Amino acid sequence: MSAFFQWWVLSAITGRPILSLVLIVAFWFAVDRFTLGVLPDPLKFITRWRRQWHWERILKVNPHDRQARYQLSETLLDRKQYAQAMHTLKPNIEAGEDDKNTVFVMASACLGAGHHEQGEKLLVHIEEIDPGFRLGEIERVRGLWRLKRGDAVGAKRAF
C-alpha cells in the first residue's frame, strides 16, 4: 500500500488531511526507529549531552575515578572534541593504566588533536598488547587519520 493511498484513506476516515499526514509520518518514523533505523535518531544529541554531563558530574565529586574519566573521554571522542578527551584521559595514562581500551581512546584522541607521533606510538603499544584488538580497529583508525593528514601511501599500508 503506497503512502499516498494510506494518507487518502486516513484523510477520508478522519476528515482532516493535515492530521492524517502527521499521523502517517509519525507511524512510519516509529516503524523505522524500531526496525531498520535508516532515519537519524532525533534524540542522539540529547543522549550524548546527558551522558557527558553525567560523567562530568561524577568527576567533580570524585576526580580520581578512572572509569568515569575513561567514559567521559569516549563521549568526548564521539563528539569530536579530541583535545578535551586527551586532556581528560591523561591522568589515567600517567597513573600507569595499561588497559588496551583506555590506551586506544587516548591514541584516537591524540591523533584527532594533532599529536600524530604520540598517537601512532600508542597504537603500536596496543598492537604489542593485543595484535587482534577489536578485529582490525587499530588499522582502521591509523589509516583514517593518515588519510586525513594527506599521507595516502601510509593510509594504504595501514588498510
PDB file of C-alpha atoms in Angstrom:
ATOM      1  CA  MET A   1       0.000   0.000   0.000  1.00  0.00           C
ATOM      2  CA  SER A   2       1.547   3.293  -1.046  1.00  0.00           C
ATOM      3  CA  ALA A   3       1.934   6.199   1.338  1.00  0.00           C
ATOM      4  CA  PHE A   4      -0.392   8.320  -0.781  1.00  0.00           C
ATOM      5  CA  PHE A   5      -3.132   5.696  -0.601  1.00  0.00           C
ATOM      6  CA  GLN A   6      -2.657   5.382   3.167  1.00  0.00           C
ATOM      7  CA  TRP A   7      -2.948   9.144   3.510  1.00  0.00           C
ATOM      8  CA  TRP A   8      -6.019   9.234   1.279  1.00  0.00           C
ATOM      9  CA  VAL A   9      -7.827   6.522   3.270  1.00  0.00           C
ATOM     10  CA  LEU A  10      -6.895   8.073   6.603  1.00  0.00           C
ATOM     11  CA  SER A  11      -7.998  11.504   5.364  1.00  0.00           C
ATOM     12  CA  ALA A  12     -11.342  10.062   4.346  1.00  0.00           C
ATOM     13  CA  ILE A  13     -11.786   8.440   7.750  1.00  0.00           C
ATOM     14  CA  THR A  14     -10.705  11.403   9.893  1.00  0.00           C
ATOM     15  CA  GLY A  15     -11.774  14.231   7.608  1.00  0.00           C
ATOM     16  CA  ARG A  16      -8.537  16.091   8.389  1.00  0.00           C
ATOM     17  CA  PRO A  17      -5.806  15.797   5.749  1.00  0.00           C
ATOM     18  CA  ILE A  18      -3.087  17.577   7.752  1.00  0.00           C
ATOM     19  CA  LEU A  19      -3.669  15.381  10.805  1.00  0.00           C
ATOM     20  CA  SER A  20      -3.607  12.325   8.535  1.00  0.00           C
ATOM     21  CA  LEU A  21      -0.274  13.396   7.079  1.00  0.00           C
ATOM     22  CA  VAL A  22       1.204  13.912  10.537  1.00  0.00           C
ATOM     23  CA  LEU A  23      -0.081  10.501  11.689  1.00  0.00           C
ATOM     24  CA  ILE A  24       1.329   8.723   8.620  1.00  0.00           C
ATOM     25  CA  VAL A  25       4.745  10.368   9.028  1.00  0.00           C
ATOM     26  CA  ALA A  26       4.825   9.600  12.757  1.00  0.00           C
ATOM     27  CA  PHE A  27       3.808   5.991  12.158  1.00  0.00           C
ATOM     28  CA  TRP A  28       6.475   5.354   9.510  1.00  0.00           C
ATOM     29  CA  PHE A  29       9.109   7.130  11.566  1.00  0.00           C
ATOM     30  CA  ALA A  30       8.285   4.910  14.564  1.00  0.00           C
ATOM     31  CA  VAL A  31       8.365   1.787  12.381  1.00  0.00           C
ATOM     32  CA  ASP A  32      11.783   2.785  11.062  1.00  0.00           C
ATOM     33  CA  ARG A  33      13.196   3.523  14.520  1.00  0.00           C
ATOM     34  CA  PHE A  34      12.120   0.098  15.831  1.00  0.00           C
ATOM     35  CA  THR A  35      13.177  -1.929  12.783  1.00  0.00           C
ATOM     36  CA  LEU A  36      15.848  -0.808  10.315  1.00  0.00           C
ATOM     37  CA  GLY A  37      16.952   2.506  11.813  1.00  0.00           C
ATOM     38  CA  VAL A  38      17.633   4.189   8.473  1.00  0.00           C
ATOM     39  CA  LEU A  39      16.378   7.589   9.598  1.00  0.00           C
ATOM     40  CA  PRO A  40      18.559   9.547  12.050  1.00  0.00           C
ATOM     41  CA  ASP A  41      17.812   9.429  15.749  1.00  0.00           C
ATOM     42  CA  PRO A  42      16.428  12.828  16.800  1.00  0.00           C
ATOM     43  CA  LEU A  43      17.393  12.249  20.440  1.00  0.00           C
ATOM     44  CA  LYS A  44      21.033  11.295  19.810  1.00  0.00           C
ATOM     45  CA  PHE A  45      22.297  14.797  20.611  1.00  0.00           C
ATOM     46  CA  ILE A  46      20.374  14.870  23.887  1.00  0.00           C
ATOM     47  CA  THR A  47      21.582  11.430  24.986  1.00  0.00           C
ATOM     48  CA  ARG A  48      25.219  12.329  24.231  1.00  0.00           C
ATOM     49  CA  TRP A  49      24.894  15.593  26.135  1.00  0.00           C
ATOM     50  CA  ARG A  50      23.289  13.855  29.143  1.00  0.00           C
ATOM     51  CA  ARG A  51      25.984  11.158  29.162  1.00  0.00           C
ATOM     52  CA  GLN A  52      28.727  13.799  29.099  1.00  0.00           C
ATOM     53  CA  TRP A  53      27.025  15.771  31.847  1.00  0.00           C
ATOM     54  CA  HIS A  54      26.676  12.597  33.961  1.00  0.00           C
ATOM     55  CA  TRP A  55      30.378  11.682  33.740  1.00  0.00           C
ATOM     56  CA  GLU A  56      31.475  15.277  34.357  1.00  0.00           C
ATOM     57  CA  ARG A  57      29.319  15.373  37.486  1.00  0.00           C
ATOM     58  CA  ILE A  58      30.853  12.132  38.752  1.00  0.00           C
ATOM     59  CA  LEU A  59      34.352  13.509  38.168  1.00  0.00           C
ATOM     60  CA  LYS A  60      33.524  16.668  40.119  1.00  0.00           C
ATOM     61  CA  VAL A  61      32.571  14.531  43.106  1.00  0.00           C
ATOM     62  CA  ASN A  62      35.452  12.059  42.721  1.00  0.00           C
ATOM     63  CA  PRO A  63      38.241  13.393  40.491  1.00  0.00           C
ATOM     64  CA  HIS A  64      40.231  10.132  40.817  1.00  0.00           C
ATOM     65  CA  ASP A  65      37.575   7.866  39.304  1.00  0.00           C
ATOM     66  CA  ARG A  66      39.397   6.259  36.374  1.00  0.00           C
ATOM     67  CA  GLN A  67      36.331   4.612  34.886  1.00  0.00           C
ATOM     68  CA  ALA A  68      34.470   7.938  34.808  1.00  0.00           C
ATOM     69  CA  ARG A  69      37.457   9.573  33.100  1.00  0.00           C
ATOM     70  CA  TYR A  70      37.518   6.801  30.510  1.00  0.00           C
ATOM     71  CA  GLN A  71      33.761   7.048  29.833  1.00  0.00           C
ATOM     72  CA  LEU A  72      33.882  10.845  29.610  1.00  0.00           C
ATOM     73  CA  SER A  73      36.792  10.638  27.179  1.00  0.00           C
ATOM     74  CA  GLU A  74      34.888   8.178  24.998  1.00  0.00           C
ATOM     75  CA  THR A  75      31.895  10.512  24.987  1.00  0.00           C
ATOM     76  CA  LEU A  76      34.086  13.481  24.069  1.00  0.00           C
ATOM     77  CA  LEU A  77      35.701  11.408  21.324  1.00  0.00           C
ATOM     78  CA  ASP A  78      32.242  10.645  19.903  1.00  0.00           C
ATOM     79  CA  ARG A  79      31.528  14.385  19.867  1.00  0.00           C
ATOM     80  CA  LYS A  80      34.891  15.039  18.098  1.00  0.00           C
ATOM     81  CA  GLN A  81      36.310  17.045  20.998  1.00  0.00           C
ATOM     82  CA  TYR A  82      39.708  15.401  20.722  1.00  0.00           C
ATOM     83  CA  ALA A  83      41.850  17.822  22.724  1.00  0.00           C
ATOM     84  CA  GLN A  84      39.444  17.791  25.646  1.00  0.00           C
ATOM     85  CA  ALA A  85      39.266  13.973  25.539  1.00  0.00           C
ATOM     86  CA  MET A  86      43.053  13.770  25.561  1.00  0.00           C
ATOM     87  CA  HIS A  87      43.281  16.184  28.495  1.00  0.00           C
ATOM     88  CA  THR A  88      40.605  14.237  30.404  1.00  0.00           C
ATOM     89  CA  LEU A  89      42.254  10.837  29.931  1.00  0.00           C
ATOM     90  CA  LYS A  90      45.836  11.984  30.526  1.00  0.00           C
ATOM     91  CA  PRO A  91      45.780  11.368  34.338  1.00  0.00           C
ATOM     92  CA  ASN A  92      44.759   7.742  33.741  1.00  0.00           C
ATOM     93  CA  ILE A  93      47.703   7.143  31.406  1.00  0.00           C
ATOM     94  CA  GLU A  94      50.117   8.997  33.706  1.00  0.00           C
ATOM     95  CA  ALA A  95      48.951   6.844  36.630  1.00  0.00           C
ATOM     96  CA  GLY A  96      50.177   3.806  34.713  1.00  0.00           C
ATOM     97  CA  GLU A  97      46.907   2.391  33.474  1.00  0.00           C
ATOM     98  CA  ASP A  98      47.748  -0.073  30.713  1.00  0.00           C
ATOM     99  CA  ASP A  99      44.235  -1.152  29.750  1.00  0.00           C
ATOM    100  CA  LYS A 100      44.099  -1.532  25.975  1.00  0.00           C
ATOM    101  CA  ASN A 101      40.714   0.219  25.673  1.00  0.00           C
ATOM    102  CA  THR A 102      41.991   3.241  27.602  1.00  0.00           C
ATOM    103  CA  VAL A 103      45.175   3.381  25.534  1.00  0.00           C
ATOM    104  CA  PHE A 104      43.128   3.112  22.333  1.00  0.00           C
ATOM    105  CA  VAL A 105      40.863   6.016  23.308  1.00  0.00           C
ATOM    106  CA  MET A 106      43.952   8.057  24.205  1.00  0.00           C
ATOM    107  CA  ALA A 107      45.558   7.201  20.853  1.00  0.00           C
ATOM    108  CA  SER A 108      42.430   8.242  18.955  1.00  0.00           C
ATOM    109  CA  ALA A 109      42.242  11.486  20.934  1.00  0.00           C
ATOM    110  CA  CYS A 110      45.926  12.228  20.261  1.00  0.00           C
ATOM    111  CA  LEU A 111      45.508  11.610  16.550  1.00  0.00           C
ATOM    112  CA  GLY A 112      42.432  13.841  16.453  1.00  0.00           C
ATOM    113  CA  ALA A 113      44.111  16.615  18.429  1.00  0.00           C
ATOM    114  CA  GLY A 114      47.073  16.691  16.053  1.00  0.00           C
ATOM    115  CA  HIS A 115      49.640  14.804  18.149  1.00  0.00           C
ATOM    116  CA  HIS A 116      50.292  12.250  15.426  1.00  0.00           C
ATOM    117  CA  GLU A 117      53.577  10.795  16.681  1.00  0.00           C
ATOM    118  CA  GLN A 118      52.217  10.181  20.166  1.00  0.00           C
ATOM    119  CA  GLY A 119      49.019   8.632  18.765  1.00  0.00           C
ATOM    120  CA  GLU A 120      50.989   6.330  16.449  1.00  0.00           C
ATOM    121  CA  LYS A 121      53.203   5.203  19.358  1.00  0.00           C
ATOM    122  CA  LEU A 122      50.136   4.398  21.440  1.00  0.00           C
ATOM    123  CA  LEU A 123      48.631   2.401  18.565  1.00  0.00           C
ATOM    124  CA  VAL A 124      51.876   0.418  18.259  1.00  0.00           C
ATOM    125  CA  HIS A 125      51.718  -0.211  22.020  1.00  0.00           C
ATOM    126  CA  ILE A 126      48.186  -1.595  21.692  1.00  0.00           C
ATOM    127  CA  GLU A 127      49.331  -3.879  18.867  1.00  0.00           C
ATOM    128  CA  GLU A 128      52.035  -5.227  21.173  1.00  0.00           C
ATOM    129  CA  ILE A 129      49.489  -5.926  23.907  1.00  0.00           C
ATOM    130  CA  ASP A 130      46.795  -7.420  21.655  1.00  0.00           C
ATOM    131  CA  PRO A 131      47.500  -7.771  17.899  1.00  0.00           C
ATOM    132  CA  GLY A 132      43.863  -8.609  17.079  1.00  0.00           C
ATOM    133  CA  PHE A 133      42.367  -5.736  19.064  1.00  0.00           C
ATOM    134  CA  ARG A 134      38.741  -5.158  18.023  1.00  0.00           C
ATOM    135  CA  LEU A 135      39.257  -7.103  14.793  1.00  0.00           C
ATOM    136  CA  GLY A 136      41.421  -4.562  12.982  1.00  0.00           C
ATOM    137  CA  GLU A 137      40.189  -1.371  14.607  1.00  0.00           C
ATOM    138  CA  ILE A 138      43.781  -0.200  15.056  1.00  0.00           C
ATOM    139  CA  GLU A 139      44.471  -0.393  11.324  1.00  0.00           C
ATOM    140  CA  ARG A 140      41.211   1.354  10.500  1.00  0.00           C
ATOM    141  CA  VAL A 141      41.878   4.273  12.837  1.00  0.00           C
ATOM    142  CA  ARG A 142      45.514   4.537  11.738  1.00  0.00           C
ATOM    143  CA  GLY A 143      44.507   4.515   8.074  1.00  0.00           C
ATOM    144  CA  LEU A 144      41.734   7.098   8.507  1.00  0.00           C
ATOM    145  CA  TRP A 145      43.950   9.563  10.368  1.00  0.00           C
ATOM    146  CA  ARG A 146      46.804   9.114   7.919  1.00  0.00           C
ATOM    147  CA  LEU A 147      44.373   9.761   5.090  1.00  0.00           C
ATOM    148  CA  LYS A 148      43.106  12.926   6.799  1.00  0.00           C
ATOM    149  CA  ARG A 149      46.711  14.098   7.167  1.00  0.00           C
ATOM    150  CA  GLY A 150      47.246  13.586   3.431  1.00  0.00           C
ATOM    151  CA  ASP A 151      49.501  10.534   3.721  1.00  0.00           C
ATOM    152  CA  ALA A 152      47.787   8.313   1.129  1.00  0.00           C
ATOM    153  CA  VAL A 153      50.673   5.837   0.896  1.00  0.00           C
ATOM    154  CA  GLY A 154      50.759   5.355   4.682  1.00  0.00           C
ATOM    155  CA  ALA A 155      46.988   5.008   4.793  1.00  0.00           C
ATOM    156  CA  LYS A 156      47.118   2.365   2.082  1.00  0.00           C
ATOM    157  CA  ARG A 157      49.712   0.391   4.062  1.00  0.00           C
ATOM    158  CA  ALA A 158      47.578   0.658   7.202  1.00  0.00           C
ATOM    159  CA  PHE A 159      44.457  -0.540   5.411  1.00  0.00           C
TER     160      PHE A 159
END
